[in-house]
Coordinates of C-alpha atoms in Angstrom, one line a residue:
Chain A
X1106 CA -31.9 -25.5 8.3
X1107 CA -34.1 -22.9 7.5
X1108 CA -33.2 -22.8 3.5
X1109 CA -35.7 -19.5 3.0
X1110 CA -33.4 -17.5 6.0
X1111 CA -30.0 -18.9 3.9
X1112 CA -31.4 -17.6 1.0
X1113 CA -32.8 -14.3 2.6
X1114 CA -29.3 -13.7 4.0
X1115 CA -27.5 -14.7 0.6
X1116 CA -29.5 -12.2 -0.9
X1117 CA -29.4 -9.7 1.6
X1118 CA -25.0 -10.0 1.2
X1119 CA -25.0 -10.1 -2.5
X1120 CA -26.7 -6.5 -3.3
X1121 CA -25.1 -5.2 -0.3
X1122 CA -21.5 -6.5 -1.5
X1123 CA -22.1 -4.3 -5.0
X1124 CA -22.3 -0.9 -2.7
X1125 CA -19.3 -1.7 -0.5
X1126 CA -16.9 -0.5 -2.8
X1127 CA -14.0 -2.0 -1.0
X1128 CA -15.7 -5.4 -1.7
X1129 CA -16.4 -4.7 -5.4
X1130 CA -12.8 -4.1 -5.9
X1131 CA -11.9 -7.1 -3.9
X1132 CA -13.7 -9.1 -6.1
X1133 CA -13.5 -8.1 -9.5
X1134 CA -9.6 -7.9 -9.2
X1135 CA -9.0 -11.5 -10.6
X1136 CA -10.8 -9.6 -13.9
X1137 CA -8.6 -6.7 -14.0
X1138 CA -5.9 -8.7 -13.3
X1139 CA -7.1 -11.4 -16.2
X1140 CA -7.2 -8.3 -18.4
X1141 CA -4.0 -6.8 -17.5
X1142 CA -2.2 -10.0 -18.1
X1143 CA -3.8 -9.9 -22.1
X1144 CA -2.9 -6.6 -22.2
X1145 CA 0.6 -6.8 -21.4
X1146 CA 1.0 -10.2 -23.2
X1147 CA -1.6 -9.6 -25.9
X1148 CA -0.3 -13.0 -27.8
X1149 CA -1.2 -15.0 -25.0
X1150 CA -4.5 -16.2 -25.8
X1151 CA -3.3 -17.2 -29.2
X1152 CA -0.4 -19.7 -28.2
X1153 CA -2.2 -22.3 -28.1
X1154 CA -2.5 -22.7 -32.0
X1155 CA -0.1 -21.0 -34.3
X1156 CA -0.9 -20.5 -38.0
X1157 CA 1.9 -21.0 -40.4
X1158 CA 1.8 -20.4 -43.8
X1159 CA 4.5 -23.0 -46.3
X1160 CA 5.9 -23.2 -49.4
X1161 CA 7.0 -26.6 -49.8
X1162 CA 7.1 -27.9 -53.6
X1163 CA 8.7 -31.3 -52.6
X1164 CA 7.0 -32.3 -49.3
X1165 CA 9.4 -31.9 -47.0
X1166 CA 9.5 -33.7 -44.0
X1167 CA 10.0 -30.9 -41.4
X1168 CA 6.1 -29.9 -43.1
X1169 CA 5.1 -33.1 -42.3
X1170 CA 6.0 -33.3 -38.7
X1171 CA 5.1 -29.8 -38.1
X1172 CA 1.7 -30.8 -39.6
X1173 CA 1.6 -33.2 -37.2
X1174 CA 1.6 -30.6 -34.0
X1175 CA -1.7 -30.0 -32.3
X1176 CA -0.1 -26.6 -31.6
X1177 CA 0.5 -25.3 -35.3
X1178 CA -2.3 -24.5 -38.0
X1179 CA -0.3 -24.9 -41.5
X1180 CA -1.6 -22.6 -44.5
X1181 CA -0.6 -23.8 -48.2
X1182 CA 1.1 -20.3 -50.1
X1183 CA 0.4 -20.3 -53.9
X1184 CA 3.4 -19.2 -54.5
X1185 CA 7.2 -18.4 -52.9
X1186 CA 7.4 -15.1 -54.2
X1187 CA 4.4 -13.7 -52.6
X1188 CA 4.9 -15.7 -49.1
X1189 CA 6.1 -12.6 -47.4
X1190 CA 3.0 -10.4 -48.5
X1191 CA 0.7 -13.7 -47.7
X1192 CA 2.2 -13.6 -44.1
X1193 CA 1.6 -9.7 -43.9
X1194 CA -1.7 -9.7 -44.8
X1195 CA -3.0 -12.9 -43.0
X1196 CA -3.3 -13.8 -39.1
X1197 CA 0.1 -16.2 -39.7
X1198 CA 2.5 -15.6 -37.6
X1199 CA 5.3 -16.5 -40.2
X1200 CA 5.7 -18.0 -43.5
X1201 CA 8.2 -21.0 -44.5
X1202 CA 9.8 -21.2 -47.4
X1203 CA 11.1 -24.8 -48.5
X1204 CA 13.4 -25.9 -51.1
X1205 CA 12.1 -28.4 -53.7
X1206 CA 14.9 -30.9 -52.6
X1207 CA 15.2 -30.3 -49.4
X1208 CA 14.7 -33.9 -48.0
X1209 CA 17.6 -35.5 -50.3
X1210 CA 19.7 -32.1 -48.9
X1211 CA 19.1 -33.6 -45.7
X1212 CA 19.8 -37.1 -46.1
X1213 CA 22.8 -35.8 -47.7
X1214 CA 24.2 -34.3 -44.7
X1215 CA 23.9 -30.9 -46.4
X1216 CA 22.1 -27.6 -45.2
X1217 CA 18.8 -26.9 -47.2
X1218 CA 18.0 -23.2 -46.8
X1219 CA 14.8 -22.6 -45.2
X1220 CA 14.1 -19.4 -45.0
X1221 CA 11.1 -17.8 -42.2
X1222 CA 8.9 -14.7 -42.7
X1223 CA 8.2 -13.5 -39.4
X1224 CA 5.4 -11.6 -39.0
X1225 CA 6.5 -8.0 -36.8
X1226 CA 2.4 -8.0 -36.0
X1227 CA 2.6 -11.0 -33.6
X1228 CA 3.8 -10.1 -30.5
X1229 CA 7.3 -10.8 -29.4
X1230 CA 6.5 -13.7 -26.9
X1231 CA 4.8 -15.3 -29.9
X1232 CA 8.0 -15.1 -32.1
X1233 CA 9.9 -16.5 -29.5
X1234 CA 7.8 -19.6 -29.0
X1235 CA 8.1 -20.0 -33.0
X1236 CA 12.0 -19.8 -32.7
X1237 CA 12.1 -22.4 -30.2
X1238 CA 9.6 -24.4 -32.2
X1239 CA 11.1 -24.3 -35.2
X1240 CA 14.8 -25.2 -34.1
X1241 CA 13.1 -28.2 -31.9
X1242 CA 11.6 -29.4 -35.7
X1243 CA 14.6 -28.7 -37.3
X1244 CA 16.8 -30.8 -34.9
X1245 CA 14.4 -33.6 -35.1
X1246 CA 15.3 -34.8 -38.8
X1247 CA 19.1 -35.3 -38.3
X1248 CA 19.4 -39.0 -38.1
X1249 CA 20.8 -40.2 -35.8
X1250 CA 20.6 -37.0 -33.4
X1251 CA 23.4 -36.7 -31.9
X1252 CA 21.7 -37.1 -28.4
X1253 CA 18.6 -38.7 -27.5
X1254 CA 16.8 -36.8 -24.4
X1255 CA 14.3 -38.5 -22.8
X1256 CA 11.9 -36.3 -20.9
X1257 CA 9.8 -38.0 -18.0
X1258 CA 7.5 -35.8 -15.8
X1259 CA 8.1 -37.4 -12.4
X1260 CA 4.4 -38.5 -10.5
X1261 CA 2.7 -37.8 -13.8
X1262 CA 0.1 -40.3 -14.4
X1263 CA 0.9 -43.3 -17.3
X1264 CA -1.5 -42.0 -20.0
X1265 CA -1.8 -39.1 -19.3
X1266 CA -1.9 -36.2 -22.6
X1267 CA 1.5 -34.7 -23.1
X1268 CA 1.8 -31.1 -23.0
X1269 CA 2.9 -29.7 -26.1
X1270 CA 5.2 -26.3 -26.6
X1271 CA 5.2 -23.4 -24.5
X1272 CA 2.4 -23.4 -22.1
X1273 CA 2.2 -20.0 -20.0
X1274 CA -1.4 -19.5 -20.3
X1275 CA -2.0 -22.6 -18.8
X1276 CA -0.2 -21.8 -15.6
X1277 CA -1.6 -18.1 -15.3
X1278 CA -5.1 -19.8 -15.9
X1279 CA -5.0 -22.0 -11.7
X1280 CA -3.2 -18.1 -10.5
X1281 CA -6.2 -16.6 -11.5
X1282 CA -8.6 -19.0 -10.4
X1283 CA -7.1 -18.4 -7.4
X1284 CA -6.5 -14.9 -7.0
X1285 CA -10.4 -15.1 -7.5
X1286 CA -10.8 -17.7 -4.8
X1287 CA -8.4 -15.8 -2.6
X1288 CA -9.6 -12.3 -2.6
X1289 CA -13.3 -14.0 -1.8
X1290 CA -11.7 -16.6 1.0
X1291 CA -9.3 -14.4 2.6
X1292 CA -11.1 -10.1 2.0
X1293 CA -14.5 -10.7 1.0
X1294 CA -15.8 -13.9 3.3
X1295 CA -14.5 -12.7 6.3
X1296 CA -15.9 -8.8 6.0
X1297 CA -19.1 -10.1 5.8
X1298 CA -19.1 -12.1 8.8
X1299 CA -17.0 -9.4 10.5
X1300 CA -18.9 -6.5 9.5
X1301 CA -22.2 -8.0 11.0
X1302 CA -19.5 -8.2 14.4
X1303 CA -18.6 -4.8 14.2
X1304 CA -22.0 -3.4 13.2
X1305 CA -23.5 -5.3 15.8
X1306 CA -26.1 -6.3 13.0
X1307 CA -25.0 -9.9 13.9
X1308 CA -26.9 -9.4 17.5
X1309 CA -30.0 -8.3 15.4
X1310 CA -29.7 -11.6 13.2
X1311 CA -29.0 -13.7 16.4
X1312 CA -32.6 -12.6 17.8
X1313 CA -34.2 -13.3 14.1
X1314 CA -35.2 -16.9 13.2
X1315 CA -31.7 -17.0 11.9
X1316 CA -29.6 -19.5 13.8
X1317 CA -25.8 -19.1 13.9
X1318 CA -25.2 -22.0 11.1
X1319 CA -27.7 -20.9 8.8
X1320 CA -25.8 -17.2 9.1
X1321 CA -22.4 -18.7 8.4
X1322 CA -24.0 -20.9 5.1
X1323 CA -25.7 -17.8 3.9
X1324 CA -22.5 -15.8 4.2
X1325 CA -20.8 -19.2 2.2
X1326 CA -23.3 -19.4 -0.3
X1327 CA -22.4 -15.3 -1.0
X1328 CA -19.0 -16.0 -1.4
X1329 CA -19.7 -19.0 -3.5
X1330 CA -22.2 -17.3 -5.9
X1331 CA -19.5 -14.5 -6.1
X1332 CA -16.7 -16.6 -6.6
X1333 CA -18.4 -18.6 -9.1
X1334 CA -19.5 -15.5 -11.4
X1335 CA -15.7 -14.5 -11.6
X1336 CA -14.3 -18.0 -12.2
X1337 CA -17.2 -18.4 -15.0
X1338 CA -15.9 -15.3 -16.7
X1339 CA -12.5 -16.4 -16.1
X1340 CA -13.3 -19.8 -17.4
X1341 CA -15.4 -18.4 -20.4
X1342 CA -12.5 -16.2 -21.5
X1343 CA -10.1 -19.5 -21.2
X1344 CA -12.6 -22.4 -22.4
X1345 CA -9.9 -23.5 -25.0
X1346 CA -7.9 -24.7 -21.9
X1347 CA -10.0 -27.2 -20.3
X1348 CA -8.8 -30.8 -20.3
X1349 CA -11.9 -32.3 -18.6
X1350 CA -15.0 -30.2 -18.2
X1351 CA -16.6 -32.6 -15.5
X1352 CA -13.5 -32.9 -13.5
X1353 CA -12.7 -29.0 -14.0
X1354 CA -16.2 -27.5 -12.9
X1355 CA -16.2 -30.3 -10.0
X1356 CA -12.2 -29.3 -8.4
X1357 CA -13.4 -25.7 -8.9
X1358 CA -16.3 -25.7 -6.6
X1359 CA -14.5 -27.9 -3.9
X1360 CA -11.9 -25.1 -4.0
X1361 CA -14.0 -22.5 -4.0
X1362 CA -16.1 -24.2 -1.0
X1363 CA -12.7 -24.5 0.5
X1364 CA -11.5 -20.9 0.4
X1365 CA -14.6 -19.5 1.7
X1366 CA -14.7 -22.1 4.6
X1367 CA -11.6 -20.8 5.3
X1368 CA -12.8 -17.2 4.9
X1369 CA -15.5 -17.9 7.5
X1370 CA -13.1 -19.3 9.7
X1371 CA -11.3 -16.0 9.5
X1372 CA -14.5 -14.2 10.2
X1373 CA -14.9 -15.8 13.3
X1374 CA -11.8 -15.3 14.7
X1375 CA -11.7 -11.4 14.1
X1376 CA -13.6 -8.7 15.5
X1377 CA -13.0 -5.7 13.1
X1378 CA -12.5 -4.8 9.5
X1379 CA -8.8 -3.7 10.3
X1380 CA -7.9 -6.8 11.8
X1381 CA -9.4 -8.4 8.9
X1382 CA -7.4 -6.1 6.4
X1383 CA -4.0 -6.4 8.3
X1384 CA -4.1 -10.2 8.1
X1385 CA -5.9 -10.5 4.5
X1386 CA -3.1 -9.8 2.4
X1387 CA -0.5 -12.4 4.5
X1388 CA -3.4 -15.2 4.1
X1389 CA -4.2 -14.3 0.7
X1390 CA -0.2 -14.4 -0.1
X1391 CA -0.3 -18.1 1.7
X1392 CA -3.4 -19.3 -0.2
X1393 CA -2.1 -18.0 -3.4
X1394 CA 1.6 -19.6 -2.5
X1395 CA 0.9 -23.4 -4.2
X1396 CA -0.2 -21.7 -7.8
X1397 CA 3.0 -19.9 -8.2
X1398 CA 5.4 -21.7 -10.4
X1399 CA 8.4 -22.7 -8.1
X1400 CA 10.7 -24.5 -10.2
X1401 CA 13.6 -25.8 -7.9
X1402 CA 12.0 -25.1 -4.7
X1403 CA 14.0 -27.0 -1.4
X1404 CA 12.5 -29.6 -0.4
X1405 CA 11.6 -28.1 2.9
X1406 CA 9.7 -25.3 1.3
X1407 CA 8.0 -28.1 -0.8
X1408 CA 7.0 -30.1 2.2
X1409 CA 6.0 -26.9 3.9
X1410 CA 3.8 -26.0 1.1
X1411 CA 2.0 -28.8 1.5
X1412 CA 0.5 -28.0 4.8
X1413 CA -1.4 -25.3 2.8
X1414 CA -4.9 -26.5 1.6
X1415 CA -5.0 -24.5 -1.7
X1416 CA -1.7 -27.0 -2.6
X1417 CA -4.1 -29.9 -3.1
X1418 CA -6.6 -27.5 -5.2
X1419 CA -4.2 -26.4 -7.6
X1420 CA -2.5 -30.3 -7.9
X1421 CA -5.9 -31.3 -8.6
X1422 CA -7.0 -28.2 -11.3
X1423 CA -3.7 -28.6 -12.9
X1424 CA -4.4 -32.7 -13.1
X1425 CA -8.2 -31.8 -14.3
X1426 CA -7.0 -29.1 -16.7
X1427 CA -4.6 -32.3 -18.2
X1428 CA -7.8 -34.1 -18.4
X1429 CA -6.5 -36.6 -15.9
X1430 CA -8.6 -38.8 -13.9
X1431 CA -6.6 -40.5 -11.8
X1432 CA -6.7 -42.1 -8.1
X1433 CA -4.1 -39.1 -7.5
X1434 CA -6.9 -36.2 -8.5
X1435 CA -9.4 -37.9 -6.5
X1436 CA -7.1 -37.7 -3.4
X1437 CA -6.3 -34.3 -3.6
X1438 CA -10.0 -33.7 -4.1
X1439 CA -10.8 -35.6 -0.4
X1440 CA -8.3 -33.8 1.1
X1441 CA -9.9 -30.3 -0.2
X1442 CA -13.2 -31.5 0.6
X1443 CA -11.9 -32.5 4.3
X1444 CA -9.9 -28.9 4.9
X1445 CA -13.6 -27.5 4.0
X1446 CA -15.6 -29.2 6.2
X1447 CA -13.1 -28.8 9.0
X1448 CA -13.2 -25.2 8.1
X1449 CA -16.8 -24.8 8.0
X1450 CA -17.0 -26.4 11.5
X1451 CA -14.4 -24.8 13.2
X1452 CA -16.0 -21.2 12.0
X1453 CA -19.0 -22.1 13.4
X1454 CA -17.4 -23.3 16.6
X1455 CA -15.4 -19.9 16.9
X1456 CA -17.7 -17.9 16.7
X1457 CA -20.6 -20.0 19.0
X1458 CA -17.8 -19.7 21.4
X1459 CA -17.3 -16.2 21.1
X1460 CA -20.8 -15.3 21.4
X1461 CA -21.3 -16.9 24.4
Chain B
X255 CA -50.6 -14.5 32.9
X256 CA -47.3 -13.9 32.7
X257 CA -45.2 -13.0 29.7
X258 CA -42.2 -13.3 31.3
X259 CA -41.0 -15.8 34.0
X260 CA -37.1 -15.9 35.3
X261 CA -36.1 -17.8 38.2
X262 CA -32.8 -17.8 39.2
X263 CA -31.0 -16.4 36.6
X264 CA -27.6 -16.4 36.9
X265 CA -24.7 -15.4 34.1
X266 CA -21.2 -15.7 34.6
X267 CA -17.9 -14.5 32.8
X268 CA -14.6 -15.8 33.2
X269 CA -15.3 -16.5 37.0
X270 CA -17.2 -13.0 37.3
X271 CA -21.0 -13.1 38.0
X272 CA -22.3 -10.5 35.5
X273 CA -26.2 -11.7 36.4
X274 CA -26.4 -12.9 39.9
X275 CA -29.7 -15.1 40.4
X276 CA -32.5 -12.4 39.4
X277 CA -35.9 -14.0 39.6
X278 CA -38.9 -11.7 38.6
X279 CA -42.1 -11.9 36.2
X280 CA -43.8 -9.6 33.8
X281 CA -47.4 -9.9 33.1
X282 CA -48.4 -9.7 29.5
X283 CA -49.0 -6.4 28.1
X284 CA -47.0 -4.5 31.1
X285 CA -44.6 -2.1 31.1
X286 CA -41.6 -3.3 32.6
X287 CA -38.4 -1.1 33.3
X288 CA -35.2 -2.7 34.2
X289 CA -33.3 0.3 35.6
X290 CA -29.3 0.4 36.5
X291 CA -26.1 1.6 35.8
X292 CA -23.4 1.1 33.3
X293 CA -22.5 -2.8 33.4
X294 CA -25.0 -3.8 36.1
X295 CA -25.8 -6.7 34.1
X296 CA -29.6 -5.0 31.8
X297 CA -28.0 -6.0 28.5
X298 CA -26.5 -9.3 29.7
X299 CA -29.9 -10.1 31.3
X300 CA -31.8 -9.2 27.8
X301 CA -29.3 -11.0 25.9
X302 CA -30.5 -14.4 27.9
X303 CA -34.0 -13.5 27.8
X304 CA -33.8 -13.3 23.9
X305 CA -32.2 -16.3 23.4
X306 CA -28.7 -14.7 22.1
X307 CA -26.6 -16.0 25.5
X308 CA -26.8 -19.1 27.5
X309 CA -27.1 -18.6 30.9
X310 CA -24.8 -20.5 33.5
X311 CA -27.8 -21.3 35.9
X312 CA -31.3 -20.6 36.4
X313 CA -34.0 -20.5 34.2
X314 CA -36.5 -17.6 31.8
X315 CA -39.4 -18.7 30.2
X316 CA -40.5 -15.5 27.6
X317 CA -43.7 -15.9 25.4
X318 CA -44.1 -19.3 27.1
X319 CA -40.6 -20.7 25.8
X320 CA -38.0 -22.0 27.3
X321 CA -35.0 -19.2 26.2
X322 CA -32.1 -22.0 25.8
X323 CA -34.1 -25.3 24.8
X324 CA -37.1 -23.3 22.6
X325 CA -35.0 -20.5 21.2
X326 CA -36.1 -21.2 17.6
X327 CA -39.7 -21.3 18.5
X328 CA -39.3 -18.1 20.9
X329 CA -37.2 -16.0 18.0
X330 CA -40.3 -15.0 16.1
X331 CA -42.3 -14.0 19.1
X332 CA -40.3 -11.9 20.4
X333 CA -38.9 -8.2 18.8
X334 CA -35.6 -6.5 20.1
X335 CA -34.6 -2.9 19.6
X336 CA -30.7 -3.1 20.5
X337 CA -29.0 -0.2 22.0
X338 CA -27.1 0.2 18.9
X339 CA -28.2 1.3 16.1
X340 CA -28.0 -1.9 14.1
X341 CA -29.5 -1.2 10.8
X342 CA -27.9 -2.0 7.8
X343 CA -26.7 1.5 6.9
X344 CA -25.9 0.9 2.7
X345 CA -29.3 -0.3 2.8
X346 CA -32.8 1.8 2.6
X347 CA -35.1 1.7 5.4
X348 CA -37.6 0.0 3.8
X349 CA -35.2 -2.7 2.1
X350 CA -33.8 -3.4 5.8
X351 CA -37.3 -4.2 6.5
X352 CA -37.8 -6.5 3.6
X353 CA -34.9 -8.1 4.7
X354 CA -36.5 -8.8 8.1
X355 CA -39.1 -9.7 6.9
X356 CA -37.8 -12.5 4.1
X357 CA -36.1 -13.7 7.8
X358 CA -39.6 -13.7 9.6
X359 CA -41.7 -14.9 6.8
X360 CA -43.7 -11.8 6.6
X361 CA -45.6 -10.6 4.0
X362 CA -44.0 -7.4 2.0
X363 CA -47.8 -5.6 2.9
X364 CA -46.5 -5.5 6.8
X365 CA -43.1 -3.3 5.5
X366 CA -45.8 -0.3 4.7
X367 CA -47.6 -0.9 7.9
X368 CA -44.9 -1.2 10.4
X369 CA -42.9 1.9 8.7
X370 CA -46.4 3.9 9.1
X371 CA -46.7 3.2 12.5
X372 CA -43.3 4.8 13.2
X373 CA -44.4 7.5 10.9
X374 CA -41.3 6.6 8.8
X375 CA -43.2 5.7 5.6
X376 CA -42.1 9.0 3.4
X377 CA -38.6 8.4 4.1
X378 CA -38.3 4.7 3.2
X379 CA -36.2 5.2 0.6
X380 CA -33.5 6.6 1.6
X381 CA -30.3 4.9 2.4
X382 CA -30.0 4.5 6.5
X383 CA -26.8 6.3 6.3
X384 CA -27.9 9.6 5.6
X385 CA -30.7 9.3 8.3
X386 CA -30.9 11.1 11.8
X387 CA -30.8 9.1 15.1
X388 CA -34.3 9.7 15.6
X389 CA -35.1 7.9 12.1
X390 CA -32.7 5.4 12.7
X391 CA -34.5 4.3 16.2
X392 CA -38.2 5.0 14.6
X393 CA -36.8 2.3 12.1
X394 CA -35.2 -0.1 14.4
X395 CA -38.9 0.1 16.4
X396 CA -40.5 -1.0 13.2
X397 CA -38.2 -3.7 12.6
X398 CA -38.9 -5.3 15.6
X399 CA -42.8 -5.0 15.4
X400 CA -42.6 -6.0 11.9
X401 CA -43.7 -9.6 12.6
X402 CA -45.9 -8.3 15.3
X403 CA -44.4 -9.9 18.6
X404 CA -45.6 -10.9 21.5
X405 CA -43.1 -9.1 23.7
X406 CA -40.7 -6.6 22.8
X407 CA -37.5 -5.6 24.3
X408 CA -36.5 -2.1 24.2
X409 CA -32.4 -1.4 24.9
X410 CA -32.6 2.7 26.0
X411 CA -34.9 3.4 23.4
X412 CA -34.8 7.1 23.4
X413 CA -31.0 7.7 24.3
X414 CA -29.3 10.7 22.9
X415 CA -32.6 11.2 20.8
X416 CA -34.3 15.0 20.8
X417 CA -37.0 15.5 23.1
X418 CA -39.6 15.3 20.4
X419 CA -38.7 12.1 18.8
X420 CA -38.6 10.8 22.9
X421 CA -41.8 11.4 23.4
X422 CA -43.1 10.0 20.0
X423 CA -41.4 6.7 21.3
X424 CA -42.8 6.9 24.4
X425 CA -46.3 7.5 22.9
X426 CA -45.9 4.6 20.5
X427 CA -44.1 2.7 23.5
X428 CA -48.2 3.3 25.2
X429 CA -49.7 2.3 22.6
X430 CA -48.3 -0.7 22.0
X431 CA -49.1 -1.5 25.7
X432 CA -53.0 -0.6 24.9
X433 CA -52.6 -2.8 22.3
X434 CA -51.4 -5.7 24.7
X435 CA -47.6 -6.4 23.2
X436 CA -45.1 -6.9 26.4
X437 CA -42.9 -3.9 27.0
X438 CA -39.2 -5.2 28.6
X439 CA -37.5 -1.6 29.2
X440 CA -34.1 -0.5 29.9
X441 CA -33.9 2.9 30.0
X442 CA -31.5 6.0 31.9
X443 CA -34.1 7.9 32.0
X444 CA -35.5 8.1 35.8
X445 CA -38.6 10.4 34.6
X446 CA -39.2 8.3 31.4
X447 CA -39.5 4.8 33.6
X448 CA -41.8 7.0 35.9
X449 CA -44.0 7.5 32.6
X450 CA -43.9 4.7 31.1
X451 CA -43.6 1.6 33.5
X452 CA -46.0 -0.4 35.4
X453 CA -43.4 -1.6 37.4
X454 CA -39.8 -1.3 37.3
X455 CA -36.7 -3.5 39.0
X456 CA -33.4 -1.8 40.3
X457 CA -30.5 -4.2 39.1
X458 CA -26.9 -3.4 40.6
X459 CA -23.9 -5.5 40.0
X460 CA -25.8 -8.0 38.7
X461 CA -28.0 -8.5 41.5
X462 CA -32.0 -7.4 41.3
X463 CA -32.2 -4.7 44.5
X464 CA -35.9 -3.4 44.0
X465 CA -38.9 -4.2 42.3
X466 CA -42.5 -2.8 42.4
X467 CA -44.3 0.3 40.7
X468 CA -42.5 3.5 40.6
X469 CA -45.0 5.0 43.1
X470 CA -44.9 2.0 45.5
X471 CA -41.0 2.8 45.3
X472 CA -41.2 6.2 46.1
X473 CA -43.4 6.4 48.7
X474 CA -41.4 3.4 50.7
X475 CA -38.0 5.0 49.9
X476 CA -38.9 9.0 50.3
X477 CA -40.0 11.4 52.5
X478 CA -44.1 13.3 52.6
X479 CA -43.4 15.8 52.3
X480 CA -45.1 19.3 50.8
X481 CA -42.3 21.7 49.6
X482 CA -43.7 25.6 50.0
X483 CA -42.9 28.7 48.2
X484 CA -43.3 32.1 50.1
X485 CA -43.8 35.3 48.7
X486 CA -40.2 36.4 50.1
X487 CA -38.8 33.7 48.1
X488 CA -38.4 31.2 51.1
X489 CA -38.7 27.9 50.5
X490 CA -40.2 25.7 53.4
X491 CA -40.2 21.8 53.8
X492 CA -43.1 20.5 55.8
X493 CA -42.8 16.5 56.4
X494 CA -46.3 15.5 56.6
X495 CA -45.4 12.8 59.1
X496 CA -44.5 15.6 62.0
X497 CA -47.8 16.1 64.5
X498 CA -47.6 19.8 63.5
X499 CA -48.1 19.7 59.7
X500 CA -51.6 20.5 59.4
X501 CA -51.3 23.5 62.0
X502 CA -48.6 24.6 60.2
X503 CA -50.1 24.3 57.0
X504 CA -53.1 26.3 57.5
X505 CA -51.0 29.0 58.9
X506 CA -49.6 29.4 55.8
X507 CA -52.5 29.1 53.7
X508 CA -54.6 31.8 55.8
X509 CA -51.6 34.2 55.9
X510 CA -52.0 34.1 52.5
X511 CA -48.4 34.0 51.9
X512 CA -48.1 31.1 49.7
X513 CA -46.7 31.3 46.0
X514 CA -46.4 27.8 45.1
X515 CA -46.9 24.4 46.8
X516 CA -45.8 21.0 45.5
X517 CA -45.5 17.4 46.8
X518 CA -41.4 17.1 47.6
X519 CA -41.8 13.5 47.5
X520 CA -38.6 11.1 46.3
X521 CA -37.7 11.1 42.5
X522 CA -37.6 7.7 41.1
X523 CA -33.9 8.9 41.0
X524 CA -33.1 9.8 44.5
X525 CA -35.3 6.3 45.3
X526 CA -32.2 4.6 42.5
X527 CA -29.5 6.2 44.6
X528 CA -30.7 5.5 48.1
X529 CA -30.9 1.7 47.3
X530 CA -27.9 1.2 45.0
X531 CA -25.6 4.2 46.5
X532 CA -25.1 5.1 42.9
X533 CA -26.4 7.6 40.2
X534 CA -28.4 5.7 37.3
X535 CA -26.3 7.5 34.5
X536 CA -23.1 6.1 36.3

């Protein structure tokens, strides 16, 4: 293996892809999608921590409960009268005014009045999340509560940190990453290879000191560089979400290699850009399918989704984002690695067969 | 010393013999023409000789390297100009050569030399997509010469080019041969082969059907004759094998009726048609 040759091919492709408007659009689409989400859902990035201003002269149990929630940042109000103004002129999503005898009233079965000042400058999503959260917390004050609900995540490892509250961002993040990788795998990488076939530049490469494996690796390196670059930007934007950094990075690297290898396999099958364009959207949909939230999926489809290699990447990513290093995670990563090696082997074999 | 040695080389595609048991040698510094109509097996032969395609049978040595076993050693010793203008169109001429230089591990100083050699130094910064066919062809040759190969394979190097560019490329080919580079040339232009090649091989349906110098082929397969055009517009062909040819010619000369006098030997094209039964351009 000649690393100079692999680097030369990758360098050429990296520069050339920027000049190819089609590839450039495909590569940057996930970034645009991420930006679009943030424009359409402006409060999404601040859902994880909400600031609430409170006036609580009686040190109520409700405020103690709220303080225990990692999702909420409580700020003490100076006075009950100025609370509305304070909310309006701050980044707080709401203000709570509680009576001094709140605890006693609750214990007596009375209904103390809690006034909530909602900051209308905040997004409707944030307001909805706040409402849901407060209702949950108020209900939790009643002792005994009318019914006790036990929530058990089936398949979740023992010791895994529970997810708190609304988590749209954490659902979108794997989707965005998979769009990035999927675009690279289903579109960019196959095109890098197919264009060489179509323009007959592959003939030049094959008469140069480059071997077929070096050509394939050079293309893979290009896909990895571009995907890693865009994934890096997405990670930077969403850095607060990452549970276990080393694990998440390892998962991303393996996932990235998987889709690049799938892309190379596609590139070895197709002969021209039209074929790639025709099939890419279908392949992209299949690759992305495991990242869509699908509650209540029929068992047959659930089983079928396990045949898609990216299913294991998405599951591993969810676990690593939760900060869970478990046998299950390692198992998923092993499947991802196995599929990558298989796809790379199939790509080289397919190309060699075609050329001979 | 032989630059290329081919013995019993064959290649089959799905039971169809594209190249059928061909054997020949090419000497170092020779310009060797490989001529055949479309689908005759020229490109398949070149692909085998340049290590791109495995032969089904037989063996070939190029620059003393076995084309199957020693492909890695072979590649830096050969340069290939494909009939397809397979350049990276979004890159400039210089960038194309710089990429090739990185693949071959050639210093960047050589890029300007190669560009100069083909007269492309001034347009090197332009994107290839803005080049004419002639400029692309020159750049392809510069890329093939960049690493100073011992042997260069030229597949239809002047096809579709204007006469001036064609002439420049032919000059370059002759210059390369003078420098000791072996040239393996395929062309549709018989005159070009006649002008450049020391020897030519005719390939038809995968087999070599004739191999010799253009002169020998013309003599062996053509008629020895003179074409005489008279003042009155009449054209006579005098076969030199005829017993009275000398007397007839003397009579015409002394009568002062001759306007022009030409050799009427067969052209290489006619020899090709005679041997293969087809025109080269078919």
